Amino acid sequence: MHLLLRTPTLILSMLCLIVFGLQGQTARAADTARVEAFLEVTGFDVALESIRLSADSAPRMLGMEADAFGSEWSRLVGDVFKTDLMHGMALDILGQTLADDLLAHAAGFYASELGQRLVAAENASHMAEDDDLKSESGAAIIDGLVRIGSQRVALLTRLNAASDVEDSSVKAIQEVQIRFLMAASGAGVIELQMDEPDLREALRRQEGDMRTSIKANALANAAYTYQAFSDDEVAAYADALADPRMQKVYALMNAVQYEIMANRFEAVARRLSGMQPSQDL
């Protein structure tokens, strides 16, 4: 794992809080073989692989499009978002922080018949490259459910709330943006017209709109992903995610996923310095 450009901030702080919280427990951290199996049975390995699909958002933060870089961009994405590299980062972190009892609890649920069907659906959704089509299809499903007064909208909302989609996503996306922009500035790709505290404040002012957008997108995504599951199955999944043990696992998995994303976006920023001239942001 290469070093981060900046001192650890929110995402790494989240990891530290989780680690220190687990240190008071008697359970030991899981070994590598068990973590490998955990990544596969929960589908977290595919979720990590899907991070590369978010790569095109990096140039857009700088007011550019990935297409402007031609084949260079494809090579960059292939190098920076290597599956083995991200997989190894996850193993390193989880191997030190994921307690055996929590691993066993989460793996036990996802290894069940319902759990494996959920993982298959989530894996397919993660790797769907046409995100607009997925969002539009999910939104259409939600519109139809609302028109008939279905309880499923409430079930999907409860499912998202149980996995803390809204809160964790808002905080982590802001941190990914800040770390990427600061790394781009440090690499000479852009010249920021504000310092980091001002950048954080600017993003904080946008938090309301971001939260609304994320909530709507998460609901549409859930409607699309779980459309083949019955209401009882969705309710059972929401109950499973609400278990305090699963809450700890998800807090850790969310922190790990966004730390890896931020780390890789910082690597993108460094590589961009050799691909295009500096510009003002």
PDB file of C-alpha atoms in Angstrom:
ATOM      1  CA  MET A   1       0.000   0.000   0.000  1.00  0.00           C
ATOM      2  CA  HIS A   2       1.474   3.375  -0.930  1.00  0.00           C
ATOM      3  CA  LEU A   3       1.462   6.295   1.495  1.00  0.00           C
ATOM      4  CA  LEU A   4      -1.323   8.851   1.564  1.00  0.00           C
ATOM      5  CA  LEU A   5      -0.492  12.380   0.482  1.00  0.00           C
ATOM      6  CA  ARG A   6      -2.102  14.024   3.470  1.00  0.00           C
ATOM      7  CA  THR A   7      -2.507  13.300   7.147  1.00  0.00           C
ATOM      8  CA  PRO A   8      -5.401  10.940   7.937  1.00  0.00           C
ATOM      9  CA  THR A   9      -8.702  12.788   8.180  1.00  0.00           C
ATOM     10  CA  LEU A  10     -12.357  11.776   8.451  1.00  0.00           C
ATOM     11  CA  ILE A  11     -12.284   8.356   6.821  1.00  0.00           C
ATOM     12  CA  LEU A  12      -9.152   7.213   8.615  1.00  0.00           C
ATOM     13  CA  SER A  13     -10.550   8.738  11.817  1.00  0.00           C
ATOM     14  CA  MET A  14     -13.637   6.590  11.356  1.00  0.00           C
ATOM     15  CA  LEU A  15     -11.379   3.553  11.059  1.00  0.00           C
ATOM     16  CA  CYS A  16      -9.457   4.530  14.195  1.00  0.00           C
ATOM     17  CA  LEU A  17     -12.649   4.942  16.210  1.00  0.00           C
ATOM     18  CA  ILE A  18     -13.845   1.534  15.074  1.00  0.00           C
ATOM     19  CA  VAL A  19     -10.484  -0.092  15.804  1.00  0.00           C
ATOM     20  CA  PHE A  20     -10.223   1.428  19.278  1.00  0.00           C
ATOM     21  CA  GLY A  21     -13.821   0.457  19.952  1.00  0.00           C
ATOM     22  CA  LEU A  22     -13.028  -3.148  19.087  1.00  0.00           C
ATOM     23  CA  GLN A  23      -9.871  -3.236  21.186  1.00  0.00           C
ATOM     24  CA  GLY A  24     -11.992  -3.460  24.306  1.00  0.00           C
ATOM     25  CA  GLN A  25     -13.470  -6.724  23.083  1.00  0.00           C
ATOM     26  CA  THR A  26     -11.897 -10.099  23.799  1.00  0.00           C
ATOM     27  CA  ALA A  27     -12.402 -11.385  20.270  1.00  0.00           C
ATOM     28  CA  ARG A  28      -9.223 -11.427  18.196  1.00  0.00           C
ATOM     29  CA  ALA A  29      -8.906 -10.113  14.656  1.00  0.00           C
ATOM     30  CA  ALA A  30      -9.635 -12.567  11.871  1.00  0.00           C
ATOM     31  CA  ASP A  31      -6.842 -14.281   9.968  1.00  0.00           C
ATOM     32  CA  THR A  32      -6.212 -13.660   6.278  1.00  0.00           C
ATOM     33  CA  ALA A  33      -7.850 -16.855   5.007  1.00  0.00           C
ATOM     34  CA  ARG A  34     -11.055 -16.101   6.890  1.00  0.00           C
ATOM     35  CA  VAL A  35     -11.080 -12.501   5.681  1.00  0.00           C
ATOM     36  CA  GLU A  36     -10.621 -13.716   2.085  1.00  0.00           C
ATOM     37  CA  ALA A  37     -13.630 -15.985   2.511  1.00  0.00           C
ATOM     38  CA  PHE A  38     -15.563 -13.136   4.147  1.00  0.00           C
ATOM     39  CA  LEU A  39     -14.923 -10.809   1.193  1.00  0.00           C
ATOM     40  CA  GLU A  40     -16.271 -13.398  -1.216  1.00  0.00           C
ATOM     41  CA  VAL A  41     -19.315 -14.610   0.722  1.00  0.00           C
ATOM     42  CA  THR A  42     -20.497 -11.053   1.475  1.00  0.00           C
ATOM     43  CA  GLY A  43     -19.791  -9.733  -2.025  1.00  0.00           C
ATOM     44  CA  PHE A  44     -17.513  -7.049  -0.593  1.00  0.00           C
ATOM     45  CA  ASP A  45     -14.806  -8.099  -3.058  1.00  0.00           C
ATOM     46  CA  VAL A  46     -17.090  -7.138  -5.954  1.00  0.00           C
ATOM     47  CA  ALA A  47     -18.056  -3.878  -4.228  1.00  0.00           C
ATOM     48  CA  LEU A  48     -14.354  -3.008  -4.080  1.00  0.00           C
ATOM     49  CA  GLU A  49     -13.842  -3.922  -7.730  1.00  0.00           C
ATOM     50  CA  SER A  50     -16.732  -1.639  -8.680  1.00  0.00           C
ATOM     51  CA  ILE A  51     -14.825   1.372  -7.295  1.00  0.00           C
ATOM     52  CA  ARG A  52     -13.095   1.654 -10.678  1.00  0.00           C
ATOM     53  CA  LEU A  53     -16.498   2.433 -12.243  1.00  0.00           C
ATOM     54  CA  SER A  54     -16.508   5.699 -10.267  1.00  0.00           C
ATOM     55  CA  ALA A  55     -13.167   6.771 -11.755  1.00  0.00           C
ATOM     56  CA  ASP A  56     -14.686   8.971 -14.461  1.00  0.00           C
ATOM     57  CA  SER A  57     -16.049  11.290 -11.758  1.00  0.00           C
ATOM     58  CA  ALA A  58     -12.485  12.391 -10.943  1.00  0.00           C
ATOM     59  CA  PRO A  59     -11.919  14.557 -14.060  1.00  0.00           C
ATOM     60  CA  ARG A  60     -15.458  15.961 -13.693  1.00  0.00           C
ATOM     61  CA  MET A  61     -14.467  17.381 -10.297  1.00  0.00           C
ATOM     62  CA  LEU A  62     -11.874  19.383 -12.229  1.00  0.00           C
ATOM     63  CA  GLY A  63     -14.325  20.514 -14.896  1.00  0.00           C
ATOM     64  CA  MET A  64     -13.082  17.998 -17.473  1.00  0.00           C
ATOM     65  CA  GLU A  65     -14.305  14.764 -19.009  1.00  0.00           C
ATOM     66  CA  ALA A  66     -12.464  11.451 -18.997  1.00  0.00           C
ATOM     67  CA  ASP A  67     -12.917  11.185 -22.773  1.00  0.00           C
ATOM     68  CA  ALA A  68     -10.626  14.187 -23.208  1.00  0.00           C
ATOM     69  CA  PHE A  69      -7.667  11.988 -22.229  1.00  0.00           C
ATOM     70  CA  GLY A  70      -8.399   9.291 -24.803  1.00  0.00           C
ATOM     71  CA  SER A  71      -6.663   5.956 -24.340  1.00  0.00           C
ATOM     72  CA  GLU A  72      -4.402   7.434 -21.652  1.00  0.00           C
ATOM     73  CA  TRP A  73      -7.363   7.535 -19.295  1.00  0.00           C
ATOM     74  CA  SER A  74      -8.135   3.840 -19.792  1.00  0.00           C
ATOM     75  CA  ARG A  75      -4.513   2.977 -19.012  1.00  0.00           C
ATOM     76  CA  LEU A  76      -4.562   5.170 -15.914  1.00  0.00           C
ATOM     77  CA  VAL A  77      -7.754   3.564 -14.596  1.00  0.00           C
ATOM     78  CA  GLY A  78      -6.351   0.106 -15.258  1.00  0.00           C
ATOM     79  CA  ASP A  79      -3.164   0.916 -13.344  1.00  0.00           C
ATOM     80  CA  VAL A  80      -4.626   2.823 -10.399  1.00  0.00           C
ATOM     81  CA  PHE A  81      -7.740   0.737  -9.788  1.00  0.00           C
ATOM     82  CA  LYS A  82      -6.160  -2.695 -10.027  1.00  0.00           C
ATOM     83  CA  THR A  83      -8.447  -5.238  -8.391  1.00  0.00           C
ATOM     84  CA  ASP A  84      -5.589  -7.100  -6.688  1.00  0.00           C
ATOM     85  CA  LEU A  85      -4.228  -3.898  -5.206  1.00  0.00           C
ATOM     86  CA  MET A  86      -7.581  -2.779  -3.754  1.00  0.00           C
ATOM     87  CA  HIS A  87      -8.286  -6.319  -2.569  1.00  0.00           C
ATOM     88  CA  GLY A  88      -4.956  -6.370  -0.759  1.00  0.00           C
ATOM     89  CA  MET A  89      -5.668  -3.025   0.902  1.00  0.00           C
ATOM     90  CA  ALA A  90      -8.976  -4.361   2.199  1.00  0.00           C
ATOM     91  CA  LEU A  91      -7.303  -7.515   3.519  1.00  0.00           C
ATOM     92  CA  ASP A  92      -4.660  -5.457   5.318  1.00  0.00           C
ATOM     93  CA  ILE A  93      -7.223  -3.262   7.082  1.00  0.00           C
ATOM     94  CA  LEU A  94      -9.874  -5.876   7.824  1.00  0.00           C
ATOM     95  CA  GLY A  95      -7.289  -8.408   8.957  1.00  0.00           C
ATOM     96  CA  GLN A  96      -6.337  -5.998  11.744  1.00  0.00           C
ATOM     97  CA  THR A  97      -9.769  -4.638  12.636  1.00  0.00           C
ATOM     98  CA  LEU A  98     -12.503  -7.215  11.962  1.00  0.00           C
ATOM     99  CA  ALA A  99     -13.086  -9.343  15.067  1.00  0.00           C
ATOM    100  CA  ASP A 100     -13.764 -13.046  14.569  1.00  0.00           C
ATOM    101  CA  ASP A 101     -17.199 -12.933  16.188  1.00  0.00           C
ATOM    102  CA  LEU A 102     -18.379 -10.107  13.927  1.00  0.00           C
ATOM    103  CA  LEU A 103     -16.961 -11.820  10.852  1.00  0.00           C
ATOM    104  CA  ALA A 104     -18.721 -15.057  11.771  1.00  0.00           C
ATOM    105  CA  HIS A 105     -22.033 -13.291  12.334  1.00  0.00           C
ATOM    106  CA  ALA A 106     -22.018 -11.410   9.006  1.00  0.00           C
ATOM    107  CA  ALA A 107     -20.643 -14.352   7.027  1.00  0.00           C
ATOM    108  CA  GLY A 108     -23.271 -16.624   8.551  1.00  0.00           C
ATOM    109  CA  PHE A 109     -26.112 -14.461   7.300  1.00  0.00           C
ATOM    110  CA  TYR A 110     -24.687 -13.961   3.814  1.00  0.00           C
ATOM    111  CA  ALA A 111     -23.889 -17.667   3.473  1.00  0.00           C
ATOM    112  CA  SER A 112     -27.587 -18.498   3.939  1.00  0.00           C
ATOM    113  CA  GLU A 113     -29.858 -19.169   0.958  1.00  0.00           C
ATOM    114  CA  LEU A 114     -31.373 -15.684   1.172  1.00  0.00           C
ATOM    115  CA  GLY A 115     -27.980 -14.125   1.784  1.00  0.00           C
ATOM    116  CA  GLN A 116     -26.427 -15.687  -1.302  1.00  0.00           C
ATOM    117  CA  ARG A 117     -29.303 -14.534  -3.502  1.00  0.00           C
ATOM    118  CA  LEU A 118     -28.925 -11.026  -2.087  1.00  0.00           C
ATOM    119  CA  VAL A 119     -25.185 -11.073  -2.774  1.00  0.00           C
ATOM    120  CA  ALA A 120     -25.755 -12.207  -6.361  1.00  0.00           C
ATOM    121  CA  ALA A 121     -28.221  -9.361  -6.924  1.00  0.00           C
ATOM    122  CA  GLU A 122     -25.937  -6.814  -5.262  1.00  0.00           C
ATOM    123  CA  ASN A 123     -22.906  -7.980  -7.246  1.00  0.00           C
ATOM    124  CA  ALA A 124     -24.814  -7.590 -10.515  1.00  0.00           C
ATOM    125  CA  SER A 125     -25.973  -4.129  -9.470  1.00  0.00           C
ATOM    126  CA  HIS A 126     -22.482  -3.026  -8.387  1.00  0.00           C
ATOM    127  CA  MET A 127     -20.974  -3.992 -11.732  1.00  0.00           C
ATOM    128  CA  ALA A 128     -23.722  -2.533 -13.947  1.00  0.00           C
ATOM    129  CA  GLU A 129     -21.781   0.034 -15.973  1.00  0.00           C
ATOM    130  CA  ASP A 130     -24.842   1.993 -17.166  1.00  0.00           C
ATOM    131  CA  ASP A 131     -25.544   3.764 -13.889  1.00  0.00           C
ATOM    132  CA  ASP A 132     -28.053   6.130 -15.503  1.00  0.00           C
ATOM    133  CA  LEU A 133     -30.155   3.230 -16.754  1.00  0.00           C
ATOM    134  CA  LYS A 134     -30.075   1.638 -13.300  1.00  0.00           C
ATOM    135  CA  SER A 135     -31.141   4.897 -11.639  1.00  0.00           C
ATOM    136  CA  GLU A 136     -33.900   5.542 -14.155  1.00  0.00           C
ATOM    137  CA  SER A 137     -35.236   2.001 -13.861  1.00  0.00           C
ATOM    138  CA  GLY A 138     -35.182   2.187 -10.077  1.00  0.00           C
ATOM    139  CA  ALA A 139     -36.893   5.570 -10.048  1.00  0.00           C
ATOM    140  CA  ALA A 140     -39.615   4.210 -12.337  1.00  0.00           C
ATOM    141  CA  ILE A 141     -40.145   1.306  -9.936  1.00  0.00           C
ATOM    142  CA  ILE A 142     -40.458   3.719  -7.001  1.00  0.00           C
ATOM    143  CA  ASP A 143     -42.951   5.892  -8.924  1.00  0.00           C
ATOM    144  CA  GLY A 144     -45.085   2.845  -9.633  1.00  0.00           C
ATOM    145  CA  LEU A 145     -44.951   1.693  -6.001  1.00  0.00           C
ATOM    146  CA  VAL A 146     -45.965   5.151  -4.771  1.00  0.00           C
ATOM    147  CA  ARG A 147     -48.912   5.270  -7.170  1.00  0.00           C
ATOM    148  CA  ILE A 148     -50.348   2.027  -5.799  1.00  0.00           C
ATOM    149  CA  GLY A 149     -49.570   2.900  -2.184  1.00  0.00           C
ATOM    150  CA  SER A 150     -47.239  -0.058  -1.698  1.00  0.00           C
ATOM    151  CA  GLN A 151     -45.573  -0.654   1.671  1.00  0.00           C
ATOM    152  CA  ARG A 152     -42.425  -1.641  -0.205  1.00  0.00           C
ATOM    153  CA  VAL A 153     -41.195   1.967  -0.364  1.00  0.00           C
ATOM    154  CA  ALA A 154     -41.155   2.067   3.439  1.00  0.00           C
ATOM    155  CA  LEU A 155     -39.384  -1.316   3.531  1.00  0.00           C
ATOM    156  CA  LEU A 156     -36.681  -0.139   1.123  1.00  0.00           C
ATOM    157  CA  THR A 157     -36.273   3.076   3.123  1.00  0.00           C
ATOM    158  CA  ARG A 158     -35.834   1.002   6.295  1.00  0.00           C
ATOM    159  CA  LEU A 159     -33.299  -1.188   4.512  1.00  0.00           C
ATOM    160  CA  ASN A 160     -31.223   1.837   3.492  1.00  0.00           C
ATOM    161  CA  ALA A 161     -31.471   3.353   6.968  1.00  0.00           C
ATOM    162  CA  ALA A 162     -30.220   0.097   8.516  1.00  0.00           C
ATOM    163  CA  SER A 163     -27.049   0.209   6.410  1.00  0.00           C
ATOM    164  CA  ASP A 164     -26.559   3.960   7.024  1.00  0.00           C
ATOM    165  CA  VAL A 165     -26.443   4.692   3.288  1.00  0.00           C
ATOM    166  CA  GLU A 166     -27.288   8.390   3.578  1.00  0.00           C
ATOM    167  CA  ASP A 167     -25.095   9.550   6.461  1.00  0.00           C
ATOM    168  CA  SER A 168     -22.001   7.496   5.669  1.00  0.00           C
ATOM    169  CA  SER A 169     -22.171   8.378   1.970  1.00  0.00           C
ATOM    170  CA  VAL A 170     -22.474  12.143   2.519  1.00  0.00           C
ATOM    171  CA  LYS A 171     -19.504  12.330   4.885  1.00  0.00           C
ATOM    172  CA  ALA A 172     -17.335   9.971   2.886  1.00  0.00           C
ATOM    173  CA  ILE A 173     -18.053  11.540  -0.523  1.00  0.00           C
ATOM    174  CA  GLN A 174     -17.141  14.947   0.869  1.00  0.00           C
ATOM    175  CA  GLU A 175     -13.875  13.542   2.181  1.00  0.00           C
ATOM    176  CA  VAL A 176     -13.069  11.826  -1.127  1.00  0.00           C
ATOM    177  CA  GLN A 177     -13.668  15.128  -2.932  1.00  0.00           C
ATOM    178  CA  ILE A 178     -11.489  17.109  -0.534  1.00  0.00           C
ATOM    179  CA  ARG A 179      -8.637  14.618  -0.593  1.00  0.00           C
ATOM    180  CA  PHE A 180      -8.743  14.408  -4.388  1.00  0.00           C
ATOM    181  CA  LEU A 181      -8.810  18.181  -4.892  1.00  0.00           C
ATOM    182  CA  MET A 182      -6.044  18.776  -2.357  1.00  0.00           C
ATOM    183  CA  ALA A 183      -3.940  16.040  -3.973  1.00  0.00           C
ATOM    184  CA  ALA A 184      -4.581  17.546  -7.421  1.00  0.00           C
ATOM    185  CA  SER A 185      -3.528  20.935  -6.113  1.00  0.00           C
ATOM    186  CA  GLY A 186      -0.398  19.494  -4.514  1.00  0.00           C
ATOM    187  CA  ALA A 187       0.498  17.756  -7.789  1.00  0.00           C
ATOM    188  CA  GLY A 188       0.099  20.990  -9.764  1.00  0.00           C
ATOM    189  CA  VAL A 189      -2.894  19.746 -11.742  1.00  0.00           C
ATOM    190  CA  ILE A 190      -5.056  22.651 -10.559  1.00  0.00           C
ATOM    191  CA  GLU A 191      -4.575  25.883  -8.654  1.00  0.00           C
ATOM    192  CA  LEU A 192      -7.142  26.028  -5.892  1.00  0.00           C
ATOM    193  CA  GLN A 193      -8.554  29.457  -5.149  1.00  0.00           C
ATOM    194  CA  MET A 194      -9.368  28.483  -1.556  1.00  0.00           C
ATOM    195  CA  ASP A 195      -7.602  26.690   1.270  1.00  0.00           C
ATOM    196  CA  GLU A 196      -8.782  23.417   2.803  1.00  0.00           C
ATOM    197  CA  PRO A 197     -10.992  24.931   5.569  1.00  0.00           C
ATOM    198  CA  ASP A 198     -12.792  27.082   2.988  1.00  0.00           C
ATOM    199  CA  LEU A 199     -13.193  24.061   0.701  1.00  0.00           C
ATOM    200  CA  ARG A 200     -14.720  22.089   3.557  1.00  0.00           C
ATOM    201  CA  GLU A 201     -17.099  24.931   4.307  1.00  0.00           C
ATOM    202  CA  ALA A 202     -18.135  25.172   0.641  1.00  0.00           C
ATOM    203  CA  LEU A 203     -18.942  21.461   0.600  1.00  0.00           C
ATOM    204  CA  ARG A 204     -20.756  21.746   3.935  1.00  0.00           C
ATOM    205  CA  ARG A 205     -23.054  24.366   2.420  1.00  0.00           C
ATOM    206  CA  GLN A 206     -23.925  21.894  -0.338  1.00  0.00           C
ATOM    207  CA  GLU A 207     -24.617  19.075   2.127  1.00  0.00           C
ATOM    208  CA  GLY A 208     -28.399  19.511   2.137  1.00  0.00           C
ATOM    209  CA  ASP A 209     -28.707  19.107  -1.624  1.00  0.00           C
ATOM    210  CA  MET A 210     -26.209  16.238  -1.608  1.00  0.00           C
ATOM    211  CA  ARG A 211     -28.110  14.438   1.141  1.00  0.00           C
ATOM    212  CA  THR A 212     -31.397  14.768  -0.746  1.00  0.00           C
ATOM    213  CA  SER A 213     -29.813  13.461  -3.948  1.00  0.00           C
ATOM    214  CA  ILE A 214     -28.102  10.543  -2.233  1.00  0.00           C
ATOM    215  CA  LYS A 215     -31.303   9.545  -0.431  1.00  0.00           C
ATOM    216  CA  ALA A 216     -33.295   9.530  -3.680  1.00  0.00           C
ATOM    217  CA  ASN A 217     -30.575   7.673  -5.598  1.00  0.00           C
ATOM    218  CA  ALA A 218     -30.151   5.103  -2.827  1.00  0.00           C
ATOM    219  CA  LEU A 219     -33.883   4.412  -2.786  1.00  0.00           C
ATOM    220  CA  ALA A 220     -33.988   4.005  -6.565  1.00  0.00           C
ATOM    221  CA  ASN A 221     -30.913   1.778  -6.458  1.00  0.00           C
ATOM    222  CA  ALA A 222     -32.480  -0.428  -3.786  1.00  0.00           C
ATOM    223  CA  ALA A 223     -35.701  -0.706  -5.782  1.00  0.00           C
ATOM    224  CA  TYR A 224     -33.708  -1.809  -8.834  1.00  0.00           C
ATOM    225  CA  THR A 225     -31.354  -4.170  -7.006  1.00  0.00           C
ATOM    226  CA  TYR A 226     -33.971  -6.000  -4.917  1.00  0.00           C
ATOM    227  CA  GLN A 227     -36.856  -6.040  -7.395  1.00  0.00           C
ATOM    228  CA  ALA A 228     -36.856  -9.858  -7.545  1.00  0.00           C
ATOM    229  CA  PHE A 229     -37.219 -10.202  -3.748  1.00  0.00           C
ATOM    230  CA  SER A 230     -40.494 -10.398  -1.864  1.00  0.00           C
ATOM    231  CA  ASP A 231     -41.532  -7.851   0.753  1.00  0.00           C
ATOM    232  CA  ASP A 232     -40.917 -10.456   3.474  1.00  0.00           C
ATOM    233  CA  GLU A 233     -37.386 -11.044   2.196  1.00  0.00           C
ATOM    234  CA  VAL A 234     -36.613  -7.319   2.092  1.00  0.00           C
ATOM    235  CA  ALA A 235     -37.974  -6.979   5.625  1.00  0.00           C
ATOM    236  CA  ALA A 236     -35.830  -9.907   6.778  1.00  0.00           C
ATOM    237  CA  TYR A 237     -32.758  -8.266   5.234  1.00  0.00           C
ATOM    238  CA  ALA A 238     -33.528  -4.947   6.954  1.00  0.00           C
ATOM    239  CA  ASP A 239     -33.877  -6.787  10.273  1.00  0.00           C
ATOM    240  CA  ALA A 240     -30.543  -8.548   9.714  1.00  0.00           C
ATOM    241  CA  LEU A 241     -28.768  -5.268   8.941  1.00  0.00           C
ATOM    242  CA  ALA A 242     -30.261  -3.620  12.034  1.00  0.00           C
ATOM    243  CA  ASP A 243     -28.597  -6.171  14.326  1.00  0.00           C
ATOM    244  CA  PRO A 244     -25.941  -4.349  16.431  1.00  0.00           C
ATOM    245  CA  ARG A 245     -23.268  -6.809  15.297  1.00  0.00           C
ATOM    246  CA  MET A 246     -24.071  -6.209  11.637  1.00  0.00           C
ATOM    247  CA  GLN A 247     -24.091  -2.463  12.307  1.00  0.00           C
ATOM    248  CA  LYS A 248     -20.470  -2.694  13.499  1.00  0.00           C
ATOM    249  CA  VAL A 249     -19.509  -4.745  10.447  1.00  0.00           C
ATOM    250  CA  TYR A 250     -21.138  -2.267   8.060  1.00  0.00           C
ATOM    251  CA  ALA A 251     -19.546   0.722   9.780  1.00  0.00           C
ATOM    252  CA  LEU A 252     -16.162  -0.895   9.237  1.00  0.00           C
ATOM    253  CA  MET A 253     -16.879  -2.012   5.654  1.00  0.00           C
ATOM    254  CA  ASN A 254     -18.138   1.459   4.686  1.00  0.00           C
ATOM    255  CA  ALA A 255     -15.049   3.081   6.196  1.00  0.00           C
ATOM    256  CA  VAL A 256     -12.728   0.636   4.419  1.00  0.00           C
ATOM    257  CA  GLN A 257     -14.450   1.072   1.056  1.00  0.00           C
ATOM    258  CA  TYR A 258     -14.325   4.858   1.165  1.00  0.00           C
ATOM    259  CA  GLU A 259     -10.739   4.920   2.446  1.00  0.00           C
ATOM    260  CA  ILE A 260      -9.665   2.800  -0.517  1.00  0.00           C
ATOM    261  CA  MET A 261     -11.650   5.045  -2.873  1.00  0.00           C
ATOM    262  CA  ALA A 262     -10.049   8.199  -1.452  1.00  0.00           C
ATOM    263  CA  ASN A 263      -6.604   6.626  -1.597  1.00  0.00           C
ATOM    264  CA  ARG A 264      -7.043   5.651  -5.243  1.00  0.00           C
ATOM    265  CA  PHE A 265      -8.435   9.071  -6.194  1.00  0.00           C
ATOM    266  CA  GLU A 266      -5.338  10.654  -4.679  1.00  0.00           C
ATOM    267  CA  ALA A 267      -3.276   8.368  -6.914  1.00  0.00           C
ATOM    268  CA  VAL A 268      -5.343   9.536  -9.902  1.00  0.00           C
ATOM    269  CA  ALA A 269      -4.562  13.154  -9.011  1.00  0.00           C
ATOM    270  CA  ARG A 270      -0.826  12.470  -9.007  1.00  0.00           C
ATOM    271  CA  ARG A 271      -1.025  10.718 -12.364  1.00  0.00           C
ATOM    272  CA  LEU A 272      -3.071  13.509 -13.952  1.00  0.00           C
ATOM    273  CA  SER A 273      -0.195  15.923 -13.438  1.00  0.00           C
ATOM    274  CA  GLY A 274       1.617  14.265 -16.330  1.00  0.00           C
ATOM    275  CA  MET A 275      -1.408  14.085 -18.612  1.00  0.00           C
ATOM    276  CA  GLN A 276      -2.686  17.647 -18.919  1.00  0.00           C
ATOM    277  CA  PRO A 277      -1.591  21.242 -18.218  1.00  0.00           C
ATOM    278  CA  SER A 278      -2.391  23.032 -14.990  1.00  0.00           C
ATOM    279  CA  GLN A 279      -5.535  25.130 -14.854  1.00  0.00           C
ATOM    280  CA  ASP A 280      -7.417  27.270 -12.369  1.00  0.00           C
ATOM    281  CA  LEU A 281     -10.401  25.768 -10.567  1.00  0.00           C
TER     282      LEU A 281
END
